[in-house]
Amino acid sequence: MTRLGWSERPIAALANFENGYPFKPHQLGDTGTPIVRIRQLNDPAASFDHYDGDLEPKYQISDGDLIFSWSGSLSVGFWTRGNAFLNQHLFRVDPASGVDKRWLAYALTWSVARFEGFMHGSAMTHITKPMMKVVRAPVPPVDEQRAIAAYLDRETARIDTLIMEQRRLIEMLLERRDSTWDTDVDAASGAGVLLPVKRVISSIVDGPFGSSLTSAHYTDEGARVIRLGNVGINEFKDHDSAFIPIEYADELEAHAVVAGDVVVAGLGDDRMPLGRAAVVPDLGAAIVKADCYRLRPNDMVSPQYLAWVMSAPQTGSQIMLLARGATRARLNTKVVQQVEIPIPDRAMQAEIVARSAAAIKKIDVLIAESERFIELSRERRAALITAAVTGQIDVREVA
């Protein structure tokens, strides 16, 4: 129910939504005016492509302009990085008469969940003009819009500060985690010998490439397919399960995996690094997919130690150097076998892995607590915006 003195209007009526320019690849360069994409809106440190030419004013943005990402990742933000051209899939939002820009930013943020509701369960990943006419927002008088914006500016800034503090804490905990891991790798180096991986395994295989294994082969049950998403940092992530028929798995027997094998990720990113490894649990019949390498340890090394030392930060740095030179950092079976790791005796391996696991578990608990705090803070932030924008709270009474 709309509050007294408020109206209800479609999102489309609150502003002029000017779409960006559809740049072609050949128009992108290193000089000229910066081009703003979704990445630059969401990441203040993201680098730009440039366009060395002129465009109509409707495609230009400057500091203070309100930008709305309407395709893929829906988001709202104010531009603060100087004059630029706006790419397609982004709206420059020019408020209608009687609409405060700061309030409108919060109203659009509130509307994102409503637009996502239209897209849920469909192949559509963008906002359409009909959606903008259907989704409606409660609109207070302009003086109350300004009061709502001021209240939310103040309250969300407090929440954002708390979130930033928790992110800094997580960064410090991750540094402590890596330092702890490095200390244990140094202990392994002091107690053993440095050997290439090929000396401590009996075999290594990659998954089948190309048309030999595609999503078209997947079934609801059968032999398990181990994919990159299953390879965590010294942890097998038993989710995102995929299967192929047992009969087809028999044809791909060369790529088979058994419990106690170690799988290594041939691709990675900042969050899940290249070369991370995990011990395979008992999955029954299973194979690896392309870019997942199956290592079968010999008697010199335990599976747990091999996965642990391959996932260590020191080893990760070595792997990145070995993988250097490609357009995209990527491993192959030859590079994996060249990685040098410290090999103490089996008793020392077990001791080091147990000690490291205990120390890292304590740090991971703290990280999880901080991540949960951030999640709850984001929920609180969204709930606060909803309450203020929809009139559930009268900000004039709590200011």
PDB file of N, CA and C in Angstrom, residues 10 34 40 47 71 83 106 132 256-257 351 353 379:
ATOM      1  N   PRO A  10       5.756   3.643 -13.158  1.00  0.00           N
ATOM      2  CA  PRO A  10       6.657   2.655 -13.769  1.00  0.00           C
ATOM      3  C   PRO A  10       8.087   3.192 -13.809  1.00  0.00           C
ATOM      4  N   PRO A  34      38.144   7.051 -23.236  1.00  0.00           N
ATOM      5  CA  PRO A  34      37.878   5.743 -22.607  1.00  0.00           C
ATOM      6  C   PRO A  34      36.461   5.252 -22.903  1.00  0.00           C
ATOM      7  N   GLN A  40      34.000  -1.807 -16.003  1.00  0.00           N
ATOM      8  CA  GLN A  40      34.474  -0.543 -15.432  1.00  0.00           C
ATOM      9  C   GLN A  40      33.486   0.035 -14.427  1.00  0.00           C
ATOM     10  N   SER A  47      40.885  -1.453 -16.266  1.00  0.00           N
ATOM     11  CA  SER A  47      41.469  -0.680 -17.357  1.00  0.00           C
ATOM     12  C   SER A  47      40.446  -0.478 -18.473  1.00  0.00           C
ATOM     13  N   SER A  71      22.041  -5.501 -18.796  1.00  0.00           N
ATOM     14  CA  SER A  71      22.228  -6.801 -19.429  1.00  0.00           C
ATOM     15  C   SER A  71      23.246  -7.620 -18.656  1.00  0.00           C
ATOM     16  N   ASN A  83      35.524  11.989 -18.211  1.00  0.00           N
ATOM     17  CA  ASN A  83      34.757  11.913 -19.449  1.00  0.00           C
ATOM     18  C   ASN A  83      35.027  10.592 -20.172  1.00  0.00           C
ATOM     19  N   TYR A 106      18.886   4.700  -5.650  1.00  0.00           N
ATOM     20  CA  TYR A 106      18.417   3.691  -4.691  1.00  0.00           C
ATOM     21  C   TYR A 106      17.151   2.994  -5.187  1.00  0.00           C
ATOM     22  N   MET A 132      10.341  -2.466 -18.071  1.00  0.00           N
ATOM     23  CA  MET A 132      10.502  -1.172 -17.408  1.00  0.00           C
ATOM     24  C   MET A 132       9.177  -0.434 -17.279  1.00  0.00           C
ATOM     25  N   ALA A 256      40.557 -42.831 -16.964  1.00  0.00           N
ATOM     26  CA  ALA A 256      39.882 -43.241 -15.737  1.00  0.00           C
ATOM     27  C   ALA A 256      40.596 -42.741 -14.485  1.00  0.00           C
ATOM     28  N   VAL A 257      39.813 -42.565 -13.429  1.00  0.00           N
ATOM     29  CA  VAL A 257      40.292 -42.096 -12.134  1.00  0.00           C
ATOM     30  C   VAL A 257      39.798 -43.059 -11.064  1.00  0.00           C
ATOM     31  N   GLU A 351      53.094 -36.103   8.917  1.00  0.00           N
ATOM     32  CA  GLU A 351      53.195 -35.151  10.021  1.00  0.00           C
ATOM     33  C   GLU A 351      52.983 -33.729   9.539  1.00  0.00           C
ATOM     34  N   VAL A 353      51.509 -32.646   6.724  1.00  0.00           N
ATOM     35  CA  VAL A 353      50.146 -32.423   6.228  1.00  0.00           C
ATOM     36  C   VAL A 353      49.174 -32.248   7.390  1.00  0.00           C
ATOM     37  N   GLU A 379      22.902  -8.245   3.061  1.00  0.00           N
ATOM     38  CA  GLU A 379      21.459  -8.459   3.224  1.00  0.00           C
ATOM     39  C   GLU A 379      20.829  -7.305   3.991  1.00  0.00           C
TER      40      GLU A 379
END
